[in-house]
XYZ file of N, CA and C in Angstrom:
168
model
N 102.568 128.368 106.506
C 101.696 127.321 106.032
C 100.728 126.965 107.148
N 99.493 126.702 106.777
C 98.489 126.301 107.747
C 97.805 125.048 107.239
N 97.757 124.022 108.089
C 97.090 122.775 107.731
C 95.853 122.652 108.596
N 94.724 122.438 107.942
C 93.481 122.290 108.681
C 93.056 120.826 108.677
N 92.621 120.356 109.835
C 92.052 119.019 109.932
C 90.574 119.171 110.230
N 89.837 118.110 109.998
C 88.382 118.217 110.059
C 87.801 118.084 111.463
N 88.525 118.540 112.462
C 87.954 118.635 113.804
C 88.100 117.404 114.667
N 87.172 117.307 115.617
C 87.243 116.270 116.644
C 87.141 114.854 116.086
N 86.388 114.674 115.010
C 86.237 113.343 114.432
C 87.587 112.782 113.992
N 88.400 113.617 113.356
C 89.730 113.190 112.909
C 90.603 112.833 114.102
N 90.589 113.656 115.123
C 91.400 113.382 116.315
C 90.951 112.108 117.012
N 89.648 111.911 117.111
C 89.120 110.699 117.744
C 89.565 109.470 116.974
N 89.460 109.530 115.643
C 89.885 108.408 114.808
C 91.368 108.124 115.012
N 92.181 109.198 115.020
C 93.625 109.029 115.185
C 93.980 108.408 116.533
N 93.197 108.684 117.549
C 93.449 108.105 118.867
C 92.949 106.667 118.969
N 91.900 106.324 118.245
C 91.320 104.985 118.323
C 92.020 103.973 117.431
N 92.562 104.418 116.330
C 93.150 103.485 115.369
C 94.286 102.635 115.935
N 95.204 103.185 116.720
C 96.257 102.319 117.266
C 95.696 101.196 118.156
N 94.662 101.489 118.920
C 94.041 100.462 119.765
C 93.377 99.388 118.904
N 92.718 99.816 117.843
C 92.085 98.874 116.911
C 93.148 98.039 116.218
N 94.267 98.639 115.872
C 95.361 97.926 115.227
C 95.900 96.810 116.131
N 96.091 97.122 117.396
C 96.564 96.109 118.350
C 95.546 94.975 118.463
N 94.275 95.315 118.580
C 93.229 94.290 118.695
C 93.210 93.366 117.487
N 93.288 93.953 116.309
C 93.295 93.139 115.099
C 94.510 92.226 115.052
N 95.645 92.747 115.448
C 96.882 91.959 115.437
C 96.792 90.801 116.428
N 96.345 91.086 117.642
C 96.208 90.052 118.672
C 95.214 88.979 118.231
N 94.158 89.393 117.532
C 93.136 88.456 117.056
C 93.566 87.680 115.817
N 94.774 87.959 115.316
C 95.284 87.241 114.156
C 94.668 87.684 112.841
N 94.165 88.895 112.804
C 93.515 89.421 111.602
C 94.479 90.362 110.878
N 95.553 89.754 110.375
C 96.656 90.515 109.790
C 96.239 91.338 108.580
N 95.415 90.791 107.714
C 95.015 91.531 106.513
C 94.249 92.799 106.883
N 93.352 92.711 107.860
C 92.601 93.880 108.297
C 93.513 94.881 108.996
N 94.468 94.379 109.778
C 95.421 95.264 110.456
C 96.266 96.020 109.428
N 96.700 95.324 108.390
C 97.504 95.962 107.345
C 96.701 97.029 106.618
N 95.451 96.733 106.317
C 94.590 97.702 105.636
C 94.377 98.935 106.516
N 94.130 98.725 107.799
C 93.946 99.837 108.727
C 95.215 100.683 108.813
N 96.375 100.046 108.870
C 97.633 100.784 108.978
C 97.901 101.600 107.725
N 97.632 101.030 106.552
C 97.810 101.784 105.313
C 96.913 103.028 105.304
N 95.679 102.865 105.713
C 94.761 103.999 105.772
C 95.200 105.033 106.790
N 95.694 104.564 107.927
C 96.158 105.467 108.986
C 97.316 106.326 108.485
N 98.244 105.703 107.788
C 99.399 106.433 107.262
C 98.959 107.406 106.171
N 98.087 106.964 105.306
C 97.613 107.796 104.201
C 96.896 109.045 104.693
N 96.159 108.922 105.795
C 95.363 110.035 106.303
C 95.979 110.720 107.520
N 97.238 110.433 107.797
C 97.887 111.018 108.966
C 98.104 112.518 108.800
N 98.347 113.189 109.895
C 98.618 114.622 109.860
C 99.867 114.916 109.031
N 100.875 114.069 109.120
C 102.093 114.277 108.334
C 101.777 114.213 106.838
N 100.997 113.233 106.425
C 100.629 113.122 105.014
C 99.818 114.336 104.577
N 98.935 114.805 105.442
C 98.131 115.972 105.129
C 99.021 117.202 104.970
N 99.994 117.355 105.860
C 100.897 118.501 105.793
C 101.751 118.454 104.525
N 102.263 117.286 104.189
C 103.102 117.142 102.992
C 102.285 117.468 101.743
N 101.044 116.991 101.694
C 100.230 117.256 100.510
C 99.863 118.736 100.395
N 99.904 119.450 101.520
C 99.580 120.882 101.503
C 100.743 121.739 101.008
N 101.941 121.174 100.984
C 103.102 121.925 100.517
C 103.033 122.110 99.004
N 103.446 123.256 98.555
C 103.445 123.552 97.133
C 104.870 123.420 96.628
N 105.164 122.338 95.912
C 106.517 122.087 95.433
C 106.743 122.628 94.025
N 105.794 123.353 93.477
C 105.979 123.852 92.103
C 106.629 125.196 92.095
């Protein structure tokens, strides 16, 4: 199985999101932090790999 990601932009986003999550949390912006975390999980490499598996 081979999973392709969309290059440097995806990696940059994945590296920046945890820092943004901490900032939002410290600033008391829980709703935005929750939304960011849901998106991060949805678009993570693990989610991408699982969706690439053929379970049929």
